[in-house]
Short mmCIF file of C-alpha atoms in Angstrom, two decimals:
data_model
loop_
_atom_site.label_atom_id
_atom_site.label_comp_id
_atom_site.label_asym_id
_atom_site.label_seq_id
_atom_site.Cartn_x
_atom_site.Cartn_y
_atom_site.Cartn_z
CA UNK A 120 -0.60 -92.62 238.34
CA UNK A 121 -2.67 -89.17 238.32
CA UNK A 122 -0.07 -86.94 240.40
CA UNK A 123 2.13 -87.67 237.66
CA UNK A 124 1.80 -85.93 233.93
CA UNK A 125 0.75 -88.13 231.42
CA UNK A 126 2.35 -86.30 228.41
CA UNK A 127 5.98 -86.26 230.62
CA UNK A 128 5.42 -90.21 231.67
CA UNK A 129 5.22 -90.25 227.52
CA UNK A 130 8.09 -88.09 226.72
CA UNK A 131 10.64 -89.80 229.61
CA UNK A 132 9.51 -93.28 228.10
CA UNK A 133 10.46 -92.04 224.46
CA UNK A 134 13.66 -90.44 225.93
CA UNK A 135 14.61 -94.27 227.45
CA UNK A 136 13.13 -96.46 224.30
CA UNK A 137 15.48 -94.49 222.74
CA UNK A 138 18.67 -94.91 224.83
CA UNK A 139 17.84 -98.70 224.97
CA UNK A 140 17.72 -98.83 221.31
CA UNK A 141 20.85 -96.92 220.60
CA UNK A 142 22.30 -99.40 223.36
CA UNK A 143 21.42 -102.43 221.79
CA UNK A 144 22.17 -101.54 217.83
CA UNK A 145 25.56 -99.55 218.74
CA UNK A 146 27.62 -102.53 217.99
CA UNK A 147 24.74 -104.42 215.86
CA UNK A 148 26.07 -105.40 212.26
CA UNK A 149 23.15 -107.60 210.95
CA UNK A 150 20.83 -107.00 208.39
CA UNK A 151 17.93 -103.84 209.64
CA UNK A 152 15.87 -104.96 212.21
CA UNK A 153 12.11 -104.53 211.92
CA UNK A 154 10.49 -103.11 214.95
CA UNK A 155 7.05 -103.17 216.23
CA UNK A 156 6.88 -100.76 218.82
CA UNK A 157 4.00 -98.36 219.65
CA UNK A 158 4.75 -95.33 218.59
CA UNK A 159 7.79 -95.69 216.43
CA UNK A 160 7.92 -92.72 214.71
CA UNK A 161 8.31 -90.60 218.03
CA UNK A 162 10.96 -92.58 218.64
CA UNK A 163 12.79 -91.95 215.88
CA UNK A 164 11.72 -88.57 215.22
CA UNK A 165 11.25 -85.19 217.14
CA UNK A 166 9.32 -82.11 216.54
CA UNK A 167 11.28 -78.37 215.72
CA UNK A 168 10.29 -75.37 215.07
CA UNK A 169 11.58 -76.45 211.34
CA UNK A 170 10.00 -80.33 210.57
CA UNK A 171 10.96 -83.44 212.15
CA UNK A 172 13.94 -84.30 212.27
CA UNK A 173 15.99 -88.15 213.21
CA UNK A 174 16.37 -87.97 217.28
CA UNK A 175 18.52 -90.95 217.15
CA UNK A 176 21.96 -91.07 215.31
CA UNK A 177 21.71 -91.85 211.32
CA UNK A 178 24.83 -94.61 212.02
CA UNK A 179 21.72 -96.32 214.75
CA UNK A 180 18.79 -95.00 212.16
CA UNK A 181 20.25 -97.69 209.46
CA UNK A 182 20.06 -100.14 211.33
CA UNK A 183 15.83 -100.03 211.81
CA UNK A 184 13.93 -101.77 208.51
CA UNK A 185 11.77 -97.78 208.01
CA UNK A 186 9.60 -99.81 205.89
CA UNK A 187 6.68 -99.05 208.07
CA UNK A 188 7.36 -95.32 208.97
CA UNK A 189 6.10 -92.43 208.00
CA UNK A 190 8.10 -89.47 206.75
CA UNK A 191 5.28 -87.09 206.06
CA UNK A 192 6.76 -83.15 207.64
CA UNK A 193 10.38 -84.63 207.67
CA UNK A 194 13.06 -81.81 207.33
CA UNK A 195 15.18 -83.80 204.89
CA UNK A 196 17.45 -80.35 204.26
CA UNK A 197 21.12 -81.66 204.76
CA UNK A 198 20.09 -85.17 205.18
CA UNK A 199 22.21 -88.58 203.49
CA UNK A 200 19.66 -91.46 203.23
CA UNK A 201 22.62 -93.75 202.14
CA UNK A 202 22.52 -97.20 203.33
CA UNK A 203 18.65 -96.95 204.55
CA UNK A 204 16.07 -99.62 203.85
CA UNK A 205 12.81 -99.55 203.00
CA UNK A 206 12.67 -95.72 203.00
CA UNK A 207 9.38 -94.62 201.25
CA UNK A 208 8.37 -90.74 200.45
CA UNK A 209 5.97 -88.62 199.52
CA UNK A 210 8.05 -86.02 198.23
CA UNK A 211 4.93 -83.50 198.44
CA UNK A 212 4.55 -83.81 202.15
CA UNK A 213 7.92 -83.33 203.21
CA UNK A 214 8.64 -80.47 205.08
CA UNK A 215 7.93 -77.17 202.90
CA UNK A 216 8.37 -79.72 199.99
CA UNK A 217 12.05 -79.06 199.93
CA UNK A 218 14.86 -80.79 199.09
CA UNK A 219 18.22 -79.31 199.71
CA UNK A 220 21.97 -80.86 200.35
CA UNK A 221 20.10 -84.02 200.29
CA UNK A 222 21.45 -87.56 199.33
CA UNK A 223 18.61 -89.66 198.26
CA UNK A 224 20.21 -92.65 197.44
CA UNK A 225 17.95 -96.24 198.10
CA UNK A 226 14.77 -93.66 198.78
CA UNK A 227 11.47 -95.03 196.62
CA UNK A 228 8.88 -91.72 195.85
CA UNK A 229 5.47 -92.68 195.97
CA UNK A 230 4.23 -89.75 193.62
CA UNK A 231 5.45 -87.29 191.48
CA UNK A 232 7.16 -84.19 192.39
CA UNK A 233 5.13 -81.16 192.59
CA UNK A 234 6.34 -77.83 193.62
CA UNK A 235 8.93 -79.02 195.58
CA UNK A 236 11.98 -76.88 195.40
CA UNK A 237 15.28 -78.99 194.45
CA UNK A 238 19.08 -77.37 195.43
CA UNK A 239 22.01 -79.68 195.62
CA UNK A 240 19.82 -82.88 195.36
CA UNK A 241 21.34 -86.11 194.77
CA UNK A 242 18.79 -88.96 192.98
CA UNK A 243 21.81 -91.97 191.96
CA UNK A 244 20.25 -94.88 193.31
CA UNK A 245 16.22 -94.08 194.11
CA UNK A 246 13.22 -94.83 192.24
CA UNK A 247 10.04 -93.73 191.37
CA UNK A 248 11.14 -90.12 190.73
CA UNK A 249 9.27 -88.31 188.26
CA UNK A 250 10.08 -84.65 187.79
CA UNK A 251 7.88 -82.37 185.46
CA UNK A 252 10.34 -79.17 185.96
CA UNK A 253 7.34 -76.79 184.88
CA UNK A 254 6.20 -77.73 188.43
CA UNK A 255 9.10 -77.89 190.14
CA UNK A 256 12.12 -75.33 191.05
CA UNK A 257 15.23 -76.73 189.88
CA UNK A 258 17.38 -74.35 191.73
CA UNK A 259 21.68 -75.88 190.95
CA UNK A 260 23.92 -78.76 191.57
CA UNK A 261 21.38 -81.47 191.31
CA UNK A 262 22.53 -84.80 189.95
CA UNK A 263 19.48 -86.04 188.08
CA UNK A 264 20.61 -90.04 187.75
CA UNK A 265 17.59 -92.23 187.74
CA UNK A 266 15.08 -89.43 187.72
CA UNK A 267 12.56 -89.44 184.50
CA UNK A 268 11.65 -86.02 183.58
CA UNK A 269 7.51 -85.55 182.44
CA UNK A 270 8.62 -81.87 180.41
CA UNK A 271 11.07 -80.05 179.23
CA UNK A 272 13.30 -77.54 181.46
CA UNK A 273 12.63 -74.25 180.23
CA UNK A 274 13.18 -72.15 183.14
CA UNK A 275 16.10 -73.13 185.88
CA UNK A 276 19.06 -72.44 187.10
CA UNK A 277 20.71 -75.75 185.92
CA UNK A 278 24.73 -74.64 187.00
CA UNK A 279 26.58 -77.82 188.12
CA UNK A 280 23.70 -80.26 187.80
CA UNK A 281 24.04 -83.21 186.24
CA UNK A 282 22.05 -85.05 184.33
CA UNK A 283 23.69 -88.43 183.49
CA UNK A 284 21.66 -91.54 183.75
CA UNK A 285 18.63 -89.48 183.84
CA UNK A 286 15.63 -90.02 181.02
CA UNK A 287 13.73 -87.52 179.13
CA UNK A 288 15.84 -84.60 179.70
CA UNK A 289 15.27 -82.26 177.47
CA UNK A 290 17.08 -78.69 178.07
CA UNK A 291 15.36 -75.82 176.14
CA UNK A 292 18.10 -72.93 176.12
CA UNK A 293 17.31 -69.04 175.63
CA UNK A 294 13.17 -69.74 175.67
CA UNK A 295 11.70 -66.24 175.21
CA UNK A 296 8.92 -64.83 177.82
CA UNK A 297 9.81 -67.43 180.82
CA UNK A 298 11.12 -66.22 184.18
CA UNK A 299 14.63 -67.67 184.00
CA UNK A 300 15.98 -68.54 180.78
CA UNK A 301 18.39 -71.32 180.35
CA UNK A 302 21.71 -69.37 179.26
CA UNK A 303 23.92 -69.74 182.06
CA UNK A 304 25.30 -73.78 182.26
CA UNK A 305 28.46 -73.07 184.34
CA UNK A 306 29.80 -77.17 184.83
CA UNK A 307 26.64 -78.78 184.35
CA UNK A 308 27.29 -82.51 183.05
CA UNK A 309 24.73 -82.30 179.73
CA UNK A 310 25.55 -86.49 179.57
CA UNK A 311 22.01 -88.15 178.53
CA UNK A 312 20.04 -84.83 177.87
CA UNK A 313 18.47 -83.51 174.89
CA UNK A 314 19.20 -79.75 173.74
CA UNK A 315 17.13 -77.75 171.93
CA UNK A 316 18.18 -74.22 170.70
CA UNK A 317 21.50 -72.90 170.27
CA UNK A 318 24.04 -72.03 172.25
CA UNK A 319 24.45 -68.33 171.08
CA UNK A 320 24.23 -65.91 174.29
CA UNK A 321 25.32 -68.46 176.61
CA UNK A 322 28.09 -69.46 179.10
CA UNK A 323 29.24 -72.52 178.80
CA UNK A 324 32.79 -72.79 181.20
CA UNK A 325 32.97 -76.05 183.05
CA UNK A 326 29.99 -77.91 181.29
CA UNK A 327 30.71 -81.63 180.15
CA UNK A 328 29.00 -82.12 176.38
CA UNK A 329 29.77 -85.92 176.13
CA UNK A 330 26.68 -87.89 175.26
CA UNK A 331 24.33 -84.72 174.88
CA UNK A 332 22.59 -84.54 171.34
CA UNK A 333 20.46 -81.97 170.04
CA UNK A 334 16.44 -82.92 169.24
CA UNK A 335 17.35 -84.39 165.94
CA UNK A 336 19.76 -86.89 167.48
CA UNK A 337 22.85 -85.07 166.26
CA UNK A 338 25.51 -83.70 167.97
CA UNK A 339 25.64 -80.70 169.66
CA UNK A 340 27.14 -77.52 167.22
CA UNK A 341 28.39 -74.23 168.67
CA UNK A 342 29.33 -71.03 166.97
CA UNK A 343 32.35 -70.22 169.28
CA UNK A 344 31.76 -66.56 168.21
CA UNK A 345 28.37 -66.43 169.12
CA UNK A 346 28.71 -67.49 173.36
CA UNK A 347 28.60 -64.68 176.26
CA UNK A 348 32.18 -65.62 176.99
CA UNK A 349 34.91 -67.24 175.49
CA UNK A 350 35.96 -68.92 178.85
CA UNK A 351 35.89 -72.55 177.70
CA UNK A 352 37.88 -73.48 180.57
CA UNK A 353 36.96 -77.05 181.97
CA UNK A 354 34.66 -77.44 179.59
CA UNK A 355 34.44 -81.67 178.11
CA UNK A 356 33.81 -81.25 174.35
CA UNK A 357 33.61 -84.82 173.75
CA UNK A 358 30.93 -85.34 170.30
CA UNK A 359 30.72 -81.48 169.87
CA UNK A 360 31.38 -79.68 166.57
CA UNK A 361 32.54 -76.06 166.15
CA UNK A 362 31.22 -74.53 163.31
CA UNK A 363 33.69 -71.84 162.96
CA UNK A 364 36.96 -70.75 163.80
CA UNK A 365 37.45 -68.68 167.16
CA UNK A 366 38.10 -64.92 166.85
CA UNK A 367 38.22 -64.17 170.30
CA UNK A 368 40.81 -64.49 172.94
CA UNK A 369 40.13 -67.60 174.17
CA UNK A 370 40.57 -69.42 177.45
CA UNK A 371 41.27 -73.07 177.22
CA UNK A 372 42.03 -74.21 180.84
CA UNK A 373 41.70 -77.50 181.57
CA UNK A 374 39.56 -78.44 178.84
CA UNK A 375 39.21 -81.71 176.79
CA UNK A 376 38.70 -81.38 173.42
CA UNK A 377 38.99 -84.86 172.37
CA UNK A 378 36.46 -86.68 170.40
CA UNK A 379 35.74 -82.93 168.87
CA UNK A 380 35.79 -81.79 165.66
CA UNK A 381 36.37 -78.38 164.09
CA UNK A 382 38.14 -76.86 166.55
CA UNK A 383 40.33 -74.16 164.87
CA UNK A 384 41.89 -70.82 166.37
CA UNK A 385 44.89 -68.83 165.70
CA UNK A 386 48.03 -68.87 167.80
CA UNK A 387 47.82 -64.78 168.81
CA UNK A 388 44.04 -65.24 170.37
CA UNK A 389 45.88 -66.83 173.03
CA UNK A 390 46.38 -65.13 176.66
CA UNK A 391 48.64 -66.56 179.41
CA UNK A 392 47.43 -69.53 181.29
CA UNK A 393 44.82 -70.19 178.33
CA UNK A 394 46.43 -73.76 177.39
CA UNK A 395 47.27 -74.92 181.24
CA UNK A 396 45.90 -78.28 181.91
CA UNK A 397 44.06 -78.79 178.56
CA UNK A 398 44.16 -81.76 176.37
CA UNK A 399 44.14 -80.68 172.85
CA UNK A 400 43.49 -83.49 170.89
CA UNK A 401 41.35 -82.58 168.14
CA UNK A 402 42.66 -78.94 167.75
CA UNK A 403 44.10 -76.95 164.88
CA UNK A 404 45.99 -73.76 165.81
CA UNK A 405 46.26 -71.45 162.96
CA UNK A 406 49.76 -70.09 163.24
CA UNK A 407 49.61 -67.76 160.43
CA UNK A 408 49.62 -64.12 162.34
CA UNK A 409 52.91 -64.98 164.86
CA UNK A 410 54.31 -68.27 163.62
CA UNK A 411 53.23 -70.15 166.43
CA UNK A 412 52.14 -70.47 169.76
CA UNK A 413 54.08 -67.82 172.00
CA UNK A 414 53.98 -67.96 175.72
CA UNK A 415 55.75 -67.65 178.64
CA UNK A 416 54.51 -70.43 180.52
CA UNK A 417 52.33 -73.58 180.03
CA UNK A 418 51.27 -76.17 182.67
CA UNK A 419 50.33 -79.37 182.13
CA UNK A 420 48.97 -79.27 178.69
CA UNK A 421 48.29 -82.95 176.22
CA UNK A 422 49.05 -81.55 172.27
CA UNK A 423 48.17 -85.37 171.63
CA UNK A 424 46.44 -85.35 168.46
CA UNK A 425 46.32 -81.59 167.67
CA UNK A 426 47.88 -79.84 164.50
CA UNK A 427 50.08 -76.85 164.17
CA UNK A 428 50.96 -76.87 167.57
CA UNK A 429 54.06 -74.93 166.83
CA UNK A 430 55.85 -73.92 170.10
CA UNK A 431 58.16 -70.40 169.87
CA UNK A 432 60.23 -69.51 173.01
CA UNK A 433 59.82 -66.05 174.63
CA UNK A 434 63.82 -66.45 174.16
CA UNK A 435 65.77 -64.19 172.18
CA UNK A 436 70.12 -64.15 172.40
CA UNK A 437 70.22 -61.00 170.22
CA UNK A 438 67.86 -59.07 172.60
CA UNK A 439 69.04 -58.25 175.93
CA UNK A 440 65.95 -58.58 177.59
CA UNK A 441 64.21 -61.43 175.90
CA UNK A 442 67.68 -63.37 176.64
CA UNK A 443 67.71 -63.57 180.33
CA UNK A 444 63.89 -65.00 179.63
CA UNK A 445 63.02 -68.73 178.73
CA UNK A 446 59.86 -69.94 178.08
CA UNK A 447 58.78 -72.88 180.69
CA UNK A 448 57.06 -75.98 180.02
CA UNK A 449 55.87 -78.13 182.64
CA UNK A 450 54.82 -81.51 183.32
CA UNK A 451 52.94 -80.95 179.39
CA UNK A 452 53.09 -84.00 176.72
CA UNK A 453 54.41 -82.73 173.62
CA UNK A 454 53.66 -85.32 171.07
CA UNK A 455 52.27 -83.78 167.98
CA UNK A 456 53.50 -80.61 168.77
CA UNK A 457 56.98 -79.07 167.03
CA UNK A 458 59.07 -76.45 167.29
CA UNK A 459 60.09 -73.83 164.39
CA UNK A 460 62.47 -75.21 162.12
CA UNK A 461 65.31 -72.68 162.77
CA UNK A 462 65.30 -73.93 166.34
CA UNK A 463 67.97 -77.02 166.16
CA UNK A 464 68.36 -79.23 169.33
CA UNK A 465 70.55 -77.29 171.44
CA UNK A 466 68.86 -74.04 170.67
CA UNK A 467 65.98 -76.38 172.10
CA UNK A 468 67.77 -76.71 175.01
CA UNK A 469 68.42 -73.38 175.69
CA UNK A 470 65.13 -71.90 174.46
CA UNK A 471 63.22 -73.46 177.05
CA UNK A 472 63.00 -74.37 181.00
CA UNK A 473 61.24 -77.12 182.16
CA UNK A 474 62.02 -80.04 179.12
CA UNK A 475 62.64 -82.09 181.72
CA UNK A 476 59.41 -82.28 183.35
CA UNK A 477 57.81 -83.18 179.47
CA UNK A 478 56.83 -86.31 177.69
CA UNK A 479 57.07 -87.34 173.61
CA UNK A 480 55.30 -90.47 172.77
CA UNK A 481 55.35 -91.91 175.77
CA UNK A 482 58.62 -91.51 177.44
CA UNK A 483 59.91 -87.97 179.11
CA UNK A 484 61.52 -85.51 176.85
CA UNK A 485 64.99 -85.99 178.00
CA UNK A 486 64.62 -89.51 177.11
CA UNK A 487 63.38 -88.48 173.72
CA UNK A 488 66.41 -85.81 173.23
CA UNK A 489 69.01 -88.44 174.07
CA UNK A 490 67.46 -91.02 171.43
CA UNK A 491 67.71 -88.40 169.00
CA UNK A 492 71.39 -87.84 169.85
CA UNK A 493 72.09 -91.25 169.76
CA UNK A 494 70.33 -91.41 165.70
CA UNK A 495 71.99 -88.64 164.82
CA UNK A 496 75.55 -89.75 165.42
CA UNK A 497 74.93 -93.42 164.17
CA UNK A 498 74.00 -91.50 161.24
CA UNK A 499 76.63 -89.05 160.81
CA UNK A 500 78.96 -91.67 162.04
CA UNK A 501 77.74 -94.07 158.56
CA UNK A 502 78.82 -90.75 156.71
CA UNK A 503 81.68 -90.33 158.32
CA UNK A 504 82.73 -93.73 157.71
CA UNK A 505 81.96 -93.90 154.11
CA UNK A 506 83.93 -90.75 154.01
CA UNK A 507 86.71 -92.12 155.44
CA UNK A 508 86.74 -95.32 153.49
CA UNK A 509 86.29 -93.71 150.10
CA UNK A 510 89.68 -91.17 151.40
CA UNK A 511 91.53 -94.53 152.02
CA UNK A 512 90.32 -96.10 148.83
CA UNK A 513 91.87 -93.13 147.14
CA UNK A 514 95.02 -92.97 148.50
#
């Protein structure tokens, strides 16, 4: 009809294709449907100032087979492609090639990645990714599963990324000359990469070592001494070796040590809060300078399979203000740790707050207590009745 305006008869038909649709799949649970319908893609998509963008809702959008669409100048910033089929993408012809808070999970690439820009990407569960970083900005917080890398990363900012399940990751630390040197690995998950270089001048809190080897195969060696920080704190040492003892104050929060080896420091490096929520198997502390380990509080901490975990009280009865104080343990499993040998049971007791909340081998420390108590006066109660049986022998 000419008094009418073609491009609005076009836009109103979109607008009610699209109501219809949404209609019909709301309550839809079959497998995707495949449509043929003249222009599809303006159906699904519409044009902003910023890329196209899904004009229908992603729970309706899952349930269209988008084997046949074209994706070319989407905006896929913020966007979960979870539980789409037959996606297909150029990632070079998205919009401004970037990739940002995006799930890509069931998405197949149909090239390789070049000078895209990747922040908070997630790959689990696509294919055909192929990432040469030397072309690409790897920006943080992407998990790298099921992407095969063409290079080695020599310039990124690779905090909280993750690189399990990924192939030919190699990570070249402290490169001289490039832009932004890899020396900064706050939580990054180093699981299936390759490291070249040393760790000296870095910062390592948070970042999970199990399964990373350097390029001869072997695992991964740090010189505690030698980091930017000794904040170790959530770090996964799983496979790593220390090569010498720490002589820095050291924070240990919430780390895992176990399946380490050569982890030594001494008792007075320690600062408040350094041993809260770690587990400690595979750690020597070197009580020499103070005896022990000396603090007024520790959380949650596993001494499982350290050494020389000898625990002092802040305590003191002959000091009047070191007697009103007690140190506290909470909710921590002490097996393999001690106490000093002057400290008998009920000076134990008294010493320290929070017993109750512990576990020894197993069973909660005032379980553990009580079974001592009970050995100790079946034994003494042997001696007492040999004593008493040698006085009536006697008499």
């Amino acid at each position: 009809m000419e008094f009418l305006n073609e491009e609005t008869v076009k836009k109103e038909r979109i607008k009610r294709i699209r109501e219809y649709l949404t209609s019909k799949l709301e309550k839809y649970e079959g497998e995707p449907i495949k449509l043929d319908v003249d222009n599809l893609e303006k159906v699904l998509f519409y044009e902003s100032t910023n890329g196209k963008r899904f004009a229908i809702d992603r729970k309706i959008a899952r349930k269209i087979d988008m084997s046949d669409v074209c994706f070319d100048g989407m905006n896929v910033c913020g966007f979960n492609f979870t539980g789409f089929k037959g996606v297909k993408i150029n990632p070079n012809r998205v919009y401004e090639r970037k990739f940002s808070d995006t799930n890509l999970a069931g998405v197949e690439f149909t090239e390789e990645f070049n000078n895209c820009s990747l922040n908070d990407v997630s790959f689990a569960g696509s294919k055909g990714a192929f990432i040469n970083p030397s072309k690409n900005t790897i920006l943080r917080s992407d998990v790298f599963t099921d992407v095969m890398f063409m290079g080695a990363i020599t310039s990124a900012d690779i905090t909280y990324c993750n690189f399990a399940g990924s192939k030919n990751a190699v990570i070249s630390l402290n490169v001289p000359g490039v832009q932004q040197p890899i020396n900064v690995l706050y939580g990054a998950t180093l699981t299936d990469a390759t490291i070249v270089g040393s760790f000296d001048g870095c910062s390592i809190r948070g970042v999970n070592f199990k399964g990373a080897k350097n390029e001869n195969g072997e695992n991964i060696r740090i010189n505690l001494n030698e980091l930017a920080s000794s904040d170790l704190s959530n770090c996964v040492f799983d496979g790593v070796e220390f090569t010498e003892p720490s002589k820095r104050f050291t924070i240990m929060t919430g780390a895992d040590f176990t399946g380490s080896k050569g982890f030594n420091i001494r008792t007075h490096l320690l600062t408040e809060d350094s041993l809260d929520h770690a587990k400690l198997s595979g750690v020597t502390f070197d009580c020499a300078a103070i005896g022990g380990i000396r603090l007024e509080k520790i959380v949650g901490a596993d001494f499982t399979g350290s050494k020389g975990a000898c625990i002092w009280s802040v305590f003191n009865e002959k000091d009047p203000v070191l007697d009103i104080k007690r140190t506290e343990l909470v909710n921590c499993n002490l097996t393999d740790a001690y106490f000093p040998e002057s400290y008998f049971l009920n000076y134990i007791l008294r010493s320290f707050r929070g017993l109750d909340t512990c576990t020894y081998k197993g069973i909660g420390f005032d379980a553990a207590v009580k079974t001592c108590q009970n050995e100790e006066r079946e034994t003494l109660g042997k001696v007492y009745t040999k004593i008493d049986n040698a006085i009536k022998k006697a008499e």
